[in-house]
Amino acid sequence: MMDVLDVGLRLLAVLAAFLVLPLLVGQTEHKVMAHMQGRVGPMYAGGFHGWAQLVADGVKFAQKEDVVPAGADRRVFQLAPAVALVPYLLVLVAIPFAPGGGVGQVIDAGIFFVLAVLGVGVLGSLMGGWASANKFSLLGGLRTGAQLLAYELPMLLAAASVAMAAGTVSLTGILGAFEWWWVPWQIIGAVVFFTAGLAELQRPPFDAPVADSEIIFGAYTEYTGLRFALFLLAEYAGIVVICALTTVLFLGGWHGPYAEDLGWVWTLLKTAVLAFVVVWLRVTHPRLREDQIQRVAWTALVPLALLQIALTGVVKVVLQS
């Protein structure tokens, strides 16, 4: 009975984090962009520092009519936002936030699980683009699929480097084997993993499949109201997941001063800093063309990931000799 209760409490905590953290990232993005670009609304809506901007956005989405195009595949069109969102909830269950059981569920093959489930999220965009009966939406969905194929490989190779260093594919096992001197010689893999994660989320400067100012949100062109809001929520949830995974794999996760007592604080703090970097990149970097996005993946990130694996192998051999 106690085991069932413990699992239930862990899953409830993960669900609460899933509902709260993406909204915090969204609110932070409003504020950071408002400061950097002088945007008026997010700074003044509701009075004190624009606290009501997120509430106003939620009310706006709830009031909009849920429109399904006449020629659309209605069932697939309606299911697509959920398919895009749910994989991030499943990944969040497996991410360890604190020592001593600070995770929804310990999975022995944690790296394989999170990377496999992250790849499912692209199906939501493909479903939405195909089912919308809109050629521009279909084009956006196909671009999303091509981008996922290009950036999945460097992400997997970068994660494999950490698994080699730790001697395990368990996320909790990697944190258990973590040493601070890992950070400098795994920095290449960290950059590759984080960059590939941005591309898979279609975040700027890798947002050509969405390109809200050119092709009007790509695969999501025909979506309105709460279904469109779910796609946005999936993006913010993906930011939380990618930043948390980068923290666990490359930055020591819960390790820090007084880690036994404040492990979850260090995990959330590192994740928050990386989330700020994601927002900062959106404000400061122009969008890459589709051909440039593919070139970055195959001519830059893949060779760098292979270099990181070779470096990890050399270091492991030297340590064992």
PDB file of C-alpha atoms in Angstrom:
ATOM      1  CA  MET A   1       0.000   0.000   0.000  1.00  0.00           C
ATOM      2  CA  MET A   2       2.819   2.412   0.897  1.00  0.00           C
ATOM      3  CA  ASP A   3       4.602   1.637  -2.375  1.00  0.00           C
ATOM      4  CA  VAL A   4       1.475   2.480  -4.379  1.00  0.00           C
ATOM      5  CA  LEU A   5       1.008   5.685  -2.386  1.00  0.00           C
ATOM      6  CA  ASP A   6       4.648   6.673  -2.944  1.00  0.00           C
ATOM      7  CA  VAL A   7       4.379   6.106  -6.698  1.00  0.00           C
ATOM      8  CA  GLY A   8       1.135   8.050  -6.775  1.00  0.00           C
ATOM      9  CA  LEU A   9       2.685  11.005  -4.958  1.00  0.00           C
ATOM     10  CA  ARG A  10       5.680  10.995  -7.315  1.00  0.00           C
ATOM     11  CA  LEU A  11       3.464  10.973 -10.388  1.00  0.00           C
ATOM     12  CA  LEU A  12       1.330  13.741  -8.892  1.00  0.00           C
ATOM     13  CA  ALA A  13       4.479  15.827  -8.309  1.00  0.00           C
ATOM     14  CA  VAL A  14       5.600  15.226 -11.913  1.00  0.00           C
ATOM     15  CA  LEU A  15       2.157  16.256 -13.203  1.00  0.00           C
ATOM     16  CA  ALA A  16       2.229  19.424 -11.091  1.00  0.00           C
ATOM     17  CA  ALA A  17       5.704  20.263 -12.408  1.00  0.00           C
ATOM     18  CA  PHE A  18       4.505  19.578 -15.961  1.00  0.00           C
ATOM     19  CA  LEU A  19       1.615  22.002 -15.530  1.00  0.00           C
ATOM     20  CA  VAL A  20       3.602  24.752 -13.775  1.00  0.00           C
ATOM     21  CA  LEU A  21       7.133  24.806 -15.240  1.00  0.00           C
ATOM     22  CA  PRO A  22       6.160  25.295 -18.927  1.00  0.00           C
ATOM     23  CA  LEU A  23       3.886  28.194 -17.945  1.00  0.00           C
ATOM     24  CA  LEU A  24       6.744  29.755 -15.984  1.00  0.00           C
ATOM     25  CA  VAL A  25       8.983  29.441 -19.038  1.00  0.00           C
ATOM     26  CA  GLY A  26       6.291  31.078 -21.167  1.00  0.00           C
ATOM     27  CA  GLN A  27       5.903  33.945 -18.707  1.00  0.00           C
ATOM     28  CA  THR A  28       9.679  34.343 -18.510  1.00  0.00           C
ATOM     29  CA  GLU A  29       9.890  34.487 -22.299  1.00  0.00           C
ATOM     30  CA  HIS A  30       7.339  37.322 -22.326  1.00  0.00           C
ATOM     31  CA  LYS A  31       9.327  39.293 -19.758  1.00  0.00           C
ATOM     32  CA  VAL A  32      12.794  38.694 -21.221  1.00  0.00           C
ATOM     33  CA  MET A  33      11.682  39.594 -24.740  1.00  0.00           C
ATOM     34  CA  ALA A  34       9.842  42.651 -23.397  1.00  0.00           C
ATOM     35  CA  HIS A  35      13.031  43.888 -21.721  1.00  0.00           C
ATOM     36  CA  MET A  36      15.291  43.134 -24.676  1.00  0.00           C
ATOM     37  CA  GLN A  37      12.966  44.424 -27.406  1.00  0.00           C
ATOM     38  CA  GLY A  38      10.999  47.125 -25.586  1.00  0.00           C
ATOM     39  CA  ARG A  39       7.629  45.356 -25.906  1.00  0.00           C
ATOM     40  CA  VAL A  40       4.901  47.267 -24.084  1.00  0.00           C
ATOM     41  CA  GLY A  41       2.165  44.687 -23.449  1.00  0.00           C
ATOM     42  CA  PRO A  42       4.104  42.056 -21.465  1.00  0.00           C
ATOM     43  CA  MET A  43       5.576  44.793 -19.258  1.00  0.00           C
ATOM     44  CA  TYR A  44       2.367  46.574 -18.240  1.00  0.00           C
ATOM     45  CA  ALA A  45      -0.582  44.189 -18.632  1.00  0.00           C
ATOM     46  CA  GLY A  46      -2.380  44.034 -15.275  1.00  0.00           C
ATOM     47  CA  GLY A  47      -0.165  46.527 -13.497  1.00  0.00           C
ATOM     48  CA  PHE A  48       2.813  45.238 -11.515  1.00  0.00           C
ATOM     49  CA  HIS A  49       5.430  44.150 -14.058  1.00  0.00           C
ATOM     50  CA  GLY A  50       2.787  42.839 -16.452  1.00  0.00           C
ATOM     51  CA  TRP A  51       1.736  39.930 -14.228  1.00  0.00           C
ATOM     52  CA  ALA A  52      -1.547  39.451 -16.137  1.00  0.00           C
ATOM     53  CA  GLN A  53      -0.055  38.876 -19.593  1.00  0.00           C
ATOM     54  CA  LEU A  54      -0.112  35.091 -19.299  1.00  0.00           C
ATOM     55  CA  VAL A  55      -3.660  35.183 -17.911  1.00  0.00           C
ATOM     56  CA  ALA A  56      -4.743  37.410 -20.791  1.00  0.00           C
ATOM     57  CA  ASP A  57      -3.240  35.002 -23.317  1.00  0.00           C
ATOM     58  CA  GLY A  58      -5.049  32.070 -21.671  1.00  0.00           C
ATOM     59  CA  VAL A  59      -8.397  33.879 -21.749  1.00  0.00           C
ATOM     60  CA  LYS A  60      -7.812  34.860 -25.384  1.00  0.00           C
ATOM     61  CA  PHE A  61      -7.169  31.254 -26.435  1.00  0.00           C
ATOM     62  CA  ALA A  62     -10.174  29.982 -24.458  1.00  0.00           C
ATOM     63  CA  GLN A  63     -12.499  32.503 -26.129  1.00  0.00           C
ATOM     64  CA  LYS A  64     -11.452  31.696 -29.674  1.00  0.00           C
ATOM     65  CA  GLU A  65     -13.636  29.397 -31.724  1.00  0.00           C
ATOM     66  CA  ASP A  66     -12.361  25.849 -32.251  1.00  0.00           C
ATOM     67  CA  VAL A  67     -12.380  25.711 -36.050  1.00  0.00           C
ATOM     68  CA  VAL A  68     -11.819  22.503 -38.021  1.00  0.00           C
ATOM     69  CA  PRO A  69     -11.327  23.012 -41.794  1.00  0.00           C
ATOM     70  CA  ALA A  70     -14.048  21.481 -43.944  1.00  0.00           C
ATOM     71  CA  GLY A  71     -11.605  19.288 -45.869  1.00  0.00           C
ATOM     72  CA  ALA A  72      -9.592  18.178 -42.842  1.00  0.00           C
ATOM     73  CA  ASP A  73      -9.368  14.672 -41.408  1.00  0.00           C
ATOM     74  CA  ARG A  74     -11.315  15.718 -38.318  1.00  0.00           C
ATOM     75  CA  ARG A  75     -10.217  13.033 -35.845  1.00  0.00           C
ATOM     76  CA  VAL A  76      -6.519  13.196 -36.698  1.00  0.00           C
ATOM     77  CA  PHE A  77      -6.669  17.000 -36.713  1.00  0.00           C
ATOM     78  CA  GLN A  78      -8.119  17.048 -33.198  1.00  0.00           C
ATOM     79  CA  LEU A  79      -5.734  14.433 -31.767  1.00  0.00           C
ATOM     80  CA  ALA A  80      -2.535  16.048 -33.070  1.00  0.00           C
ATOM     81  CA  PRO A  81      -2.048  18.599 -30.218  1.00  0.00           C
ATOM     82  CA  ALA A  82      -2.277  15.845 -27.590  1.00  0.00           C
ATOM     83  CA  VAL A  83       0.202  13.679 -29.499  1.00  0.00           C
ATOM     84  CA  ALA A  84       2.621  16.618 -29.555  1.00  0.00           C
ATOM     85  CA  LEU A  85       2.238  17.306 -25.810  1.00  0.00           C
ATOM     86  CA  VAL A  86       2.046  13.920 -24.064  1.00  0.00           C
ATOM     87  CA  PRO A  87       5.598  12.672 -24.914  1.00  0.00           C
ATOM     88  CA  TYR A  88       7.123  15.487 -22.875  1.00  0.00           C
ATOM     89  CA  LEU A  89       5.079  14.444 -19.846  1.00  0.00           C
ATOM     90  CA  LEU A  90       6.366  10.878 -20.209  1.00  0.00           C
ATOM     91  CA  VAL A  91       9.973  12.085 -20.472  1.00  0.00           C
ATOM     92  CA  LEU A  92       9.580  14.293 -17.406  1.00  0.00           C
ATOM     93  CA  VAL A  93       8.591  11.201 -15.408  1.00  0.00           C
ATOM     94  CA  ALA A  94      12.054   9.696 -16.005  1.00  0.00           C
ATOM     95  CA  ILE A  95      14.220  12.778 -15.263  1.00  0.00           C
ATOM     96  CA  PRO A  96      15.844  12.685 -11.784  1.00  0.00           C
ATOM     97  CA  PHE A  97      15.558  16.073 -10.064  1.00  0.00           C
ATOM     98  CA  ALA A  98      16.960  15.208  -6.621  1.00  0.00           C
ATOM     99  CA  PRO A  99      18.902  12.402  -4.895  1.00  0.00           C
ATOM    100  CA  GLY A 100      17.092   9.798  -2.844  1.00  0.00           C
ATOM    101  CA  GLY A 101      14.136   9.181  -5.110  1.00  0.00           C
ATOM    102  CA  GLY A 102      13.546  12.610  -6.610  1.00  0.00           C
ATOM    103  CA  VAL A 103      12.207  11.130  -9.828  1.00  0.00           C
ATOM    104  CA  GLY A 104       8.845   9.888 -11.005  1.00  0.00           C
ATOM    105  CA  GLN A 105      10.143   6.487 -12.095  1.00  0.00           C
ATOM    106  CA  VAL A 106      13.669   5.065 -12.221  1.00  0.00           C
ATOM    107  CA  ILE A 107      14.287   3.488 -15.632  1.00  0.00           C
ATOM    108  CA  ASP A 108      17.410   1.390 -16.158  1.00  0.00           C
ATOM    109  CA  ALA A 109      17.717   2.382 -19.826  1.00  0.00           C
ATOM    110  CA  GLY A 110      16.815   5.997 -19.115  1.00  0.00           C
ATOM    111  CA  ILE A 111      18.728   7.573 -22.017  1.00  0.00           C
ATOM    112  CA  PHE A 112      17.165   5.216 -24.558  1.00  0.00           C
ATOM    113  CA  PHE A 113      13.707   5.863 -23.122  1.00  0.00           C
ATOM    114  CA  VAL A 114      13.855   9.669 -23.131  1.00  0.00           C
ATOM    115  CA  LEU A 115      15.397   9.922 -26.608  1.00  0.00           C
ATOM    116  CA  ALA A 116      12.913   7.443 -28.083  1.00  0.00           C
ATOM    117  CA  VAL A 117       9.900   9.189 -26.553  1.00  0.00           C
ATOM    118  CA  LEU A 118      11.146  12.653 -27.554  1.00  0.00           C
ATOM    119  CA  GLY A 119      11.112  11.492 -31.160  1.00  0.00           C
ATOM    120  CA  VAL A 120       7.399  10.692 -30.914  1.00  0.00           C
ATOM    121  CA  GLY A 121       6.493  14.358 -30.419  1.00  0.00           C
ATOM    122  CA  VAL A 122       7.169  15.123 -34.087  1.00  0.00           C
ATOM    123  CA  LEU A 123       4.189  12.942 -34.998  1.00  0.00           C
ATOM    124  CA  GLY A 124       1.913  15.659 -33.624  1.00  0.00           C
ATOM    125  CA  SER A 125       3.270  18.156 -36.152  1.00  0.00           C
ATOM    126  CA  LEU A 126       3.104  15.613 -38.984  1.00  0.00           C
ATOM    127  CA  MET A 127      -0.479  14.701 -38.064  1.00  0.00           C
ATOM    128  CA  GLY A 128      -1.515  18.342 -37.827  1.00  0.00           C
ATOM    129  CA  GLY A 129       0.135  19.282 -41.113  1.00  0.00           C
ATOM    130  CA  TRP A 130      -1.289  16.339 -43.060  1.00  0.00           C
ATOM    131  CA  ALA A 131      -4.792  16.440 -41.560  1.00  0.00           C
ATOM    132  CA  SER A 132      -5.277  20.196 -42.079  1.00  0.00           C
ATOM    133  CA  ALA A 133      -5.901  19.855 -45.834  1.00  0.00           C
ATOM    134  CA  ASN A 134      -3.602  22.840 -46.330  1.00  0.00           C
ATOM    135  CA  LYS A 135      -0.523  22.646 -48.543  1.00  0.00           C
ATOM    136  CA  PHE A 136       1.401  25.147 -46.421  1.00  0.00           C
ATOM    137  CA  SER A 137       0.611  23.150 -43.275  1.00  0.00           C
ATOM    138  CA  LEU A 138       1.764  19.961 -44.992  1.00  0.00           C
ATOM    139  CA  LEU A 139       4.984  21.683 -46.060  1.00  0.00           C
ATOM    140  CA  GLY A 140       5.593  22.779 -42.465  1.00  0.00           C
ATOM    141  CA  GLY A 141       4.977  19.259 -41.184  1.00  0.00           C
ATOM    142  CA  LEU A 142       7.384  17.732 -43.702  1.00  0.00           C
ATOM    143  CA  ARG A 143      10.049  20.290 -42.803  1.00  0.00           C
ATOM    144  CA  THR A 144       9.570  19.375 -39.148  1.00  0.00           C
ATOM    145  CA  GLY A 145      10.077  15.680 -39.943  1.00  0.00           C
ATOM    146  CA  ALA A 146      13.200  16.374 -42.008  1.00  0.00           C
ATOM    147  CA  GLN A 147      14.631  18.510 -39.227  1.00  0.00           C
ATOM    148  CA  LEU A 148      14.018  15.794 -36.638  1.00  0.00           C
ATOM    149  CA  LEU A 149      15.813  13.205 -38.781  1.00  0.00           C
ATOM    150  CA  ALA A 150      18.808  15.507 -39.187  1.00  0.00           C
ATOM    151  CA  TYR A 151      19.207  16.416 -35.514  1.00  0.00           C
ATOM    152  CA  GLU A 152      18.284  13.146 -33.845  1.00  0.00           C
ATOM    153  CA  LEU A 153      21.656  11.617 -34.787  1.00  0.00           C
ATOM    154  CA  PRO A 154      23.940  14.259 -33.186  1.00  0.00           C
ATOM    155  CA  MET A 155      21.716  14.311 -30.087  1.00  0.00           C
ATOM    156  CA  LEU A 156      22.004  10.538 -29.733  1.00  0.00           C
ATOM    157  CA  LEU A 157      25.780  10.579 -30.277  1.00  0.00           C
ATOM    158  CA  ALA A 158      26.252  13.325 -27.680  1.00  0.00           C
ATOM    159  CA  ALA A 159      24.205  11.376 -25.132  1.00  0.00           C
ATOM    160  CA  ALA A 160      26.189   8.226 -25.971  1.00  0.00           C
ATOM    161  CA  SER A 161      29.378  10.043 -24.981  1.00  0.00           C
ATOM    162  CA  VAL A 162      28.038  10.642 -21.473  1.00  0.00           C
ATOM    163  CA  ALA A 163      26.905   7.035 -21.211  1.00  0.00           C
ATOM    164  CA  MET A 164      30.420   5.913 -22.164  1.00  0.00           C
ATOM    165  CA  ALA A 165      31.967   8.141 -19.512  1.00  0.00           C
ATOM    166  CA  ALA A 166      29.606   6.951 -16.772  1.00  0.00           C
ATOM    167  CA  GLY A 167      29.462   3.313 -17.844  1.00  0.00           C
ATOM    168  CA  THR A 168      25.652   3.242 -17.680  1.00  0.00           C
ATOM    169  CA  VAL A 169      22.592   4.360 -19.657  1.00  0.00           C
ATOM    170  CA  SER A 170      20.555   5.060 -16.513  1.00  0.00           C
ATOM    171  CA  LEU A 171      20.027   8.759 -15.798  1.00  0.00           C
ATOM    172  CA  THR A 172      20.303   8.237 -12.044  1.00  0.00           C
ATOM    173  CA  GLY A 173      23.375   6.068 -12.641  1.00  0.00           C
ATOM    174  CA  ILE A 174      25.005   8.834 -14.692  1.00  0.00           C
ATOM    175  CA  LEU A 175      24.437  11.320 -11.876  1.00  0.00           C
ATOM    176  CA  GLY A 176      25.784   8.787  -9.384  1.00  0.00           C
ATOM    177  CA  ALA A 177      29.003   8.443 -11.393  1.00  0.00           C
ATOM    178  CA  PHE A 178      29.328  12.177 -12.139  1.00  0.00           C
ATOM    179  CA  GLU A 179      32.596  13.970 -11.403  1.00  0.00           C
ATOM    180  CA  TRP A 180      33.063  17.733 -11.765  1.00  0.00           C
ATOM    181  CA  TRP A 181      36.124  17.297 -13.957  1.00  0.00           C
ATOM    182  CA  TRP A 182      33.797  15.764 -16.568  1.00  0.00           C
ATOM    183  CA  VAL A 183      32.336  19.166 -17.430  1.00  0.00           C
ATOM    184  CA  PRO A 184      35.328  20.619 -19.374  1.00  0.00           C
ATOM    185  CA  TRP A 185      35.930  17.588 -21.579  1.00  0.00           C
ATOM    186  CA  GLN A 186      32.221  16.936 -22.188  1.00  0.00           C
ATOM    187  CA  ILE A 187      31.502  20.558 -23.142  1.00  0.00           C
ATOM    188  CA  ILE A 188      31.501  19.756 -26.876  1.00  0.00           C
ATOM    189  CA  GLY A 189      28.846  17.102 -26.345  1.00  0.00           C
ATOM    190  CA  ALA A 190      26.838  19.502 -24.181  1.00  0.00           C
ATOM    191  CA  VAL A 191      26.779  22.144 -26.927  1.00  0.00           C
ATOM    192  CA  VAL A 192      25.828  19.544 -29.550  1.00  0.00           C
ATOM    193  CA  PHE A 193      23.060  18.060 -27.393  1.00  0.00           C
ATOM    194  CA  PHE A 194      21.595  21.449 -26.450  1.00  0.00           C
ATOM    195  CA  THR A 195      21.733  22.752 -30.030  1.00  0.00           C
ATOM    196  CA  ALA A 196      20.128  19.599 -31.417  1.00  0.00           C
ATOM    197  CA  GLY A 197      17.427  19.891 -28.772  1.00  0.00           C
ATOM    198  CA  LEU A 198      16.652  23.453 -29.874  1.00  0.00           C
ATOM    199  CA  ALA A 199      16.377  22.273 -33.468  1.00  0.00           C
ATOM    200  CA  GLU A 200      14.027  19.419 -32.551  1.00  0.00           C
ATOM    201  CA  LEU A 201      11.820  21.897 -30.700  1.00  0.00           C
ATOM    202  CA  GLN A 202      11.928  24.185 -33.752  1.00  0.00           C
ATOM    203  CA  ARG A 203      13.113  27.040 -31.582  1.00  0.00           C
ATOM    204  CA  PRO A 204      14.910  30.032 -33.138  1.00  0.00           C
ATOM    205  CA  PRO A 205      17.210  30.130 -34.973  1.00  0.00           C
ATOM    206  CA  PHE A 206      16.033  26.678 -36.127  1.00  0.00           C
ATOM    207  CA  ASP A 207      12.352  27.592 -36.578  1.00  0.00           C
ATOM    208  CA  ALA A 208      12.121  27.592 -40.393  1.00  0.00           C
ATOM    209  CA  PRO A 209       9.420  24.841 -40.316  1.00  0.00           C
ATOM    210  CA  VAL A 210       7.236  27.162 -38.201  1.00  0.00           C
ATOM    211  CA  ALA A 211       8.374  30.611 -39.425  1.00  0.00           C
ATOM    212  CA  ASP A 212       5.439  32.460 -37.860  1.00  0.00           C
ATOM    213  CA  SER A 213       6.165  35.660 -39.804  1.00  0.00           C
ATOM    214  CA  GLU A 214       6.559  33.924 -43.204  1.00  0.00           C
ATOM    215  CA  ILE A 215       4.465  30.751 -43.452  1.00  0.00           C
ATOM    216  CA  ILE A 216       2.240  31.457 -40.439  1.00  0.00           C
ATOM    217  CA  PHE A 217       3.226  28.732 -37.993  1.00  0.00           C
ATOM    218  CA  GLY A 218       3.809  25.944 -40.484  1.00  0.00           C
ATOM    219  CA  ALA A 219       1.945  22.773 -39.556  1.00  0.00           C
ATOM    220  CA  TYR A 220      -0.219  24.731 -37.087  1.00  0.00           C
ATOM    221  CA  THR A 221      -1.628  27.275 -39.582  1.00  0.00           C
ATOM    222  CA  GLU A 222      -5.201  25.967 -39.367  1.00  0.00           C
ATOM    223  CA  TYR A 223      -5.304  25.615 -35.575  1.00  0.00           C
ATOM    224  CA  THR A 224      -7.122  28.063 -33.336  1.00  0.00           C
ATOM    225  CA  GLY A 225      -8.132  28.404 -29.696  1.00  0.00           C
ATOM    226  CA  LEU A 226      -7.108  25.849 -27.114  1.00  0.00           C
ATOM    227  CA  ARG A 227      -5.752  23.347 -29.638  1.00  0.00           C
ATOM    228  CA  PHE A 228      -3.270  25.940 -30.853  1.00  0.00           C
ATOM    229  CA  ALA A 229      -2.476  26.747 -27.209  1.00  0.00           C
ATOM    230  CA  LEU A 230      -1.661  23.065 -26.628  1.00  0.00           C
ATOM    231  CA  PHE A 231       0.959  23.198 -29.383  1.00  0.00           C
ATOM    232  CA  LEU A 232       2.498  26.254 -27.705  1.00  0.00           C
ATOM    233  CA  LEU A 233       2.386  24.491 -24.339  1.00  0.00           C
ATOM    234  CA  ALA A 234       4.140  21.494 -25.919  1.00  0.00           C
ATOM    235  CA  GLU A 235       6.914  23.828 -27.083  1.00  0.00           C
ATOM    236  CA  TYR A 236       7.416  25.260 -23.600  1.00  0.00           C
ATOM    237  CA  ALA A 237       7.259  21.791 -22.054  1.00  0.00           C
ATOM    238  CA  GLY A 238       9.916  20.716 -24.550  1.00  0.00           C
ATOM    239  CA  ILE A 239      12.140  23.593 -23.429  1.00  0.00           C
ATOM    240  CA  VAL A 240      11.852  22.382 -19.820  1.00  0.00           C
ATOM    241  CA  VAL A 241      12.636  18.795 -20.831  1.00  0.00           C
ATOM    242  CA  ILE A 242      15.639  19.618 -23.056  1.00  0.00           C
ATOM    243  CA  CYS A 243      17.136  21.988 -20.466  1.00  0.00           C
ATOM    244  CA  ALA A 244      16.588  19.439 -17.674  1.00  0.00           C
ATOM    245  CA  LEU A 245      18.173  16.646 -19.733  1.00  0.00           C
ATOM    246  CA  THR A 246      21.184  18.837 -20.556  1.00  0.00           C
ATOM    247  CA  THR A 247      21.499  19.589 -16.841  1.00  0.00           C
ATOM    248  CA  VAL A 248      21.363  15.905 -15.871  1.00  0.00           C
ATOM    249  CA  LEU A 249      23.692  14.632 -18.584  1.00  0.00           C
ATOM    250  CA  PHE A 250      26.333  17.362 -18.746  1.00  0.00           C
ATOM    251  CA  LEU A 251      26.054  19.738 -15.774  1.00  0.00           C
ATOM    252  CA  GLY A 252      25.817  17.368 -12.840  1.00  0.00           C
ATOM    253  CA  GLY A 253      22.089  17.635 -12.178  1.00  0.00           C
ATOM    254  CA  TRP A 254      21.538  17.799  -8.432  1.00  0.00           C
ATOM    255  CA  HIS A 255      25.271  18.028  -7.647  1.00  0.00           C
ATOM    256  CA  GLY A 256      26.299  21.274  -5.997  1.00  0.00           C
ATOM    257  CA  PRO A 257      27.049  22.749  -2.571  1.00  0.00           C
ATOM    258  CA  TYR A 258      24.971  20.947   0.076  1.00  0.00           C
ATOM    259  CA  ALA A 259      23.670  18.626  -2.627  1.00  0.00           C
ATOM    260  CA  GLU A 260      22.017  16.220  -0.217  1.00  0.00           C
ATOM    261  CA  ASP A 261      19.744  18.955   1.135  1.00  0.00           C
ATOM    262  CA  LEU A 262      19.304  21.215  -1.893  1.00  0.00           C
ATOM    263  CA  GLY A 263      19.782  18.861  -4.825  1.00  0.00           C
ATOM    264  CA  TRP A 264      16.432  19.737  -6.398  1.00  0.00           C
ATOM    265  CA  VAL A 265      17.272  23.451  -6.107  1.00  0.00           C
ATOM    266  CA  TRP A 266      20.484  23.025  -8.110  1.00  0.00           C
ATOM    267  CA  THR A 267      18.667  21.018 -10.778  1.00  0.00           C
ATOM    268  CA  LEU A 268      15.943  23.643 -11.157  1.00  0.00           C
ATOM    269  CA  LEU A 269      18.464  26.503 -11.075  1.00  0.00           C
ATOM    270  CA  LYS A 270      20.616  25.016 -13.835  1.00  0.00           C
ATOM    271  CA  THR A 271      17.498  24.227 -15.867  1.00  0.00           C
ATOM    272  CA  ALA A 272      16.267  27.808 -15.446  1.00  0.00           C
ATOM    273  CA  VAL A 273      19.586  29.254 -16.636  1.00  0.00           C
ATOM    274  CA  LEU A 274      19.479  27.096 -19.768  1.00  0.00           C
ATOM    275  CA  ALA A 275      15.846  28.090 -20.373  1.00  0.00           C
ATOM    276  CA  PHE A 276      16.946  31.738 -20.245  1.00  0.00           C
ATOM    277  CA  VAL A 277      19.575  30.943 -22.892  1.00  0.00           C
ATOM    278  CA  VAL A 278      16.813  29.484 -25.098  1.00  0.00           C
ATOM    279  CA  VAL A 279      14.816  32.719 -24.833  1.00  0.00           C
ATOM    280  CA  TRP A 280      17.922  34.869 -25.338  1.00  0.00           C
ATOM    281  CA  LEU A 281      18.758  33.008 -28.563  1.00  0.00           C
ATOM    282  CA  ARG A 282      15.258  33.742 -29.889  1.00  0.00           C
ATOM    283  CA  VAL A 283      15.746  37.466 -29.330  1.00  0.00           C
ATOM    284  CA  THR A 284      19.286  37.798 -30.629  1.00  0.00           C
ATOM    285  CA  HIS A 285      19.711  35.377 -33.555  1.00  0.00           C
ATOM    286  CA  PRO A 286      18.076  35.537 -37.008  1.00  0.00           C
ATOM    287  CA  ARG A 287      16.247  32.552 -38.440  1.00  0.00           C
ATOM    288  CA  LEU A 288      18.317  30.123 -40.512  1.00  0.00           C
ATOM    289  CA  ARG A 289      17.168  28.987 -43.942  1.00  0.00           C
ATOM    290  CA  GLU A 290      16.116  25.373 -44.347  1.00  0.00           C
ATOM    291  CA  ASP A 291      19.302  24.476 -46.242  1.00  0.00           C
ATOM    292  CA  GLN A 292      21.419  26.151 -43.557  1.00  0.00           C
ATOM    293  CA  ILE A 293      19.642  24.175 -40.855  1.00  0.00           C
ATOM    294  CA  GLN A 294      20.439  20.899 -42.603  1.00  0.00           C
ATOM    295  CA  ARG A 295      24.045  21.979 -43.197  1.00  0.00           C
ATOM    296  CA  VAL A 296      24.581  22.747 -39.508  1.00  0.00           C
ATOM    297  CA  ALA A 297      23.372  19.272 -38.562  1.00  0.00           C
ATOM    298  CA  TRP A 298      25.366  17.201 -41.032  1.00  0.00           C
ATOM    299  CA  THR A 299      28.552  19.224 -41.446  1.00  0.00           C
ATOM    300  CA  ALA A 300      28.973  20.635 -37.924  1.00  0.00           C
ATOM    301  CA  LEU A 301      27.081  18.812 -35.190  1.00  0.00           C
ATOM    302  CA  VAL A 302      27.577  15.228 -36.370  1.00  0.00           C
ATOM    303  CA  PRO A 303      31.407  15.606 -36.734  1.00  0.00           C
ATOM    304  CA  LEU A 304      31.579  17.372 -33.356  1.00  0.00           C
ATOM    305  CA  ALA A 305      29.551  14.602 -31.714  1.00  0.00           C
ATOM    306  CA  LEU A 306      31.853  11.960 -33.213  1.00  0.00           C
ATOM    307  CA  LEU A 307      34.858  13.955 -31.981  1.00  0.00           C
ATOM    308  CA  GLN A 308      33.361  13.976 -28.478  1.00  0.00           C
ATOM    309  CA  ILE A 309      32.890  10.196 -28.552  1.00  0.00           C
ATOM    310  CA  ALA A 310      36.512   9.729 -29.687  1.00  0.00           C
ATOM    311  CA  LEU A 311      37.713  12.035 -26.908  1.00  0.00           C
ATOM    312  CA  THR A 312      35.654  10.134 -24.345  1.00  0.00           C
ATOM    313  CA  GLY A 313      37.142   6.850 -25.545  1.00  0.00           C
ATOM    314  CA  VAL A 314      40.683   8.208 -25.238  1.00  0.00           C
ATOM    315  CA  VAL A 315      40.042   9.519 -21.730  1.00  0.00           C
ATOM    316  CA  LYS A 316      38.517   6.209 -20.634  1.00  0.00           C
ATOM    317  CA  VAL A 317      41.492   4.255 -22.001  1.00  0.00           C
ATOM    318  CA  VAL A 318      43.975   6.590 -20.283  1.00  0.00           C
ATOM    319  CA  LEU A 319      42.159   6.299 -16.957  1.00  0.00           C
ATOM    320  CA  GLN A 320      42.047   2.512 -17.148  1.00  0.00           C
ATOM    321  CA  SER A 321      45.738   2.131 -18.065  1.00  0.00           C
TER     322      SER A 321
END
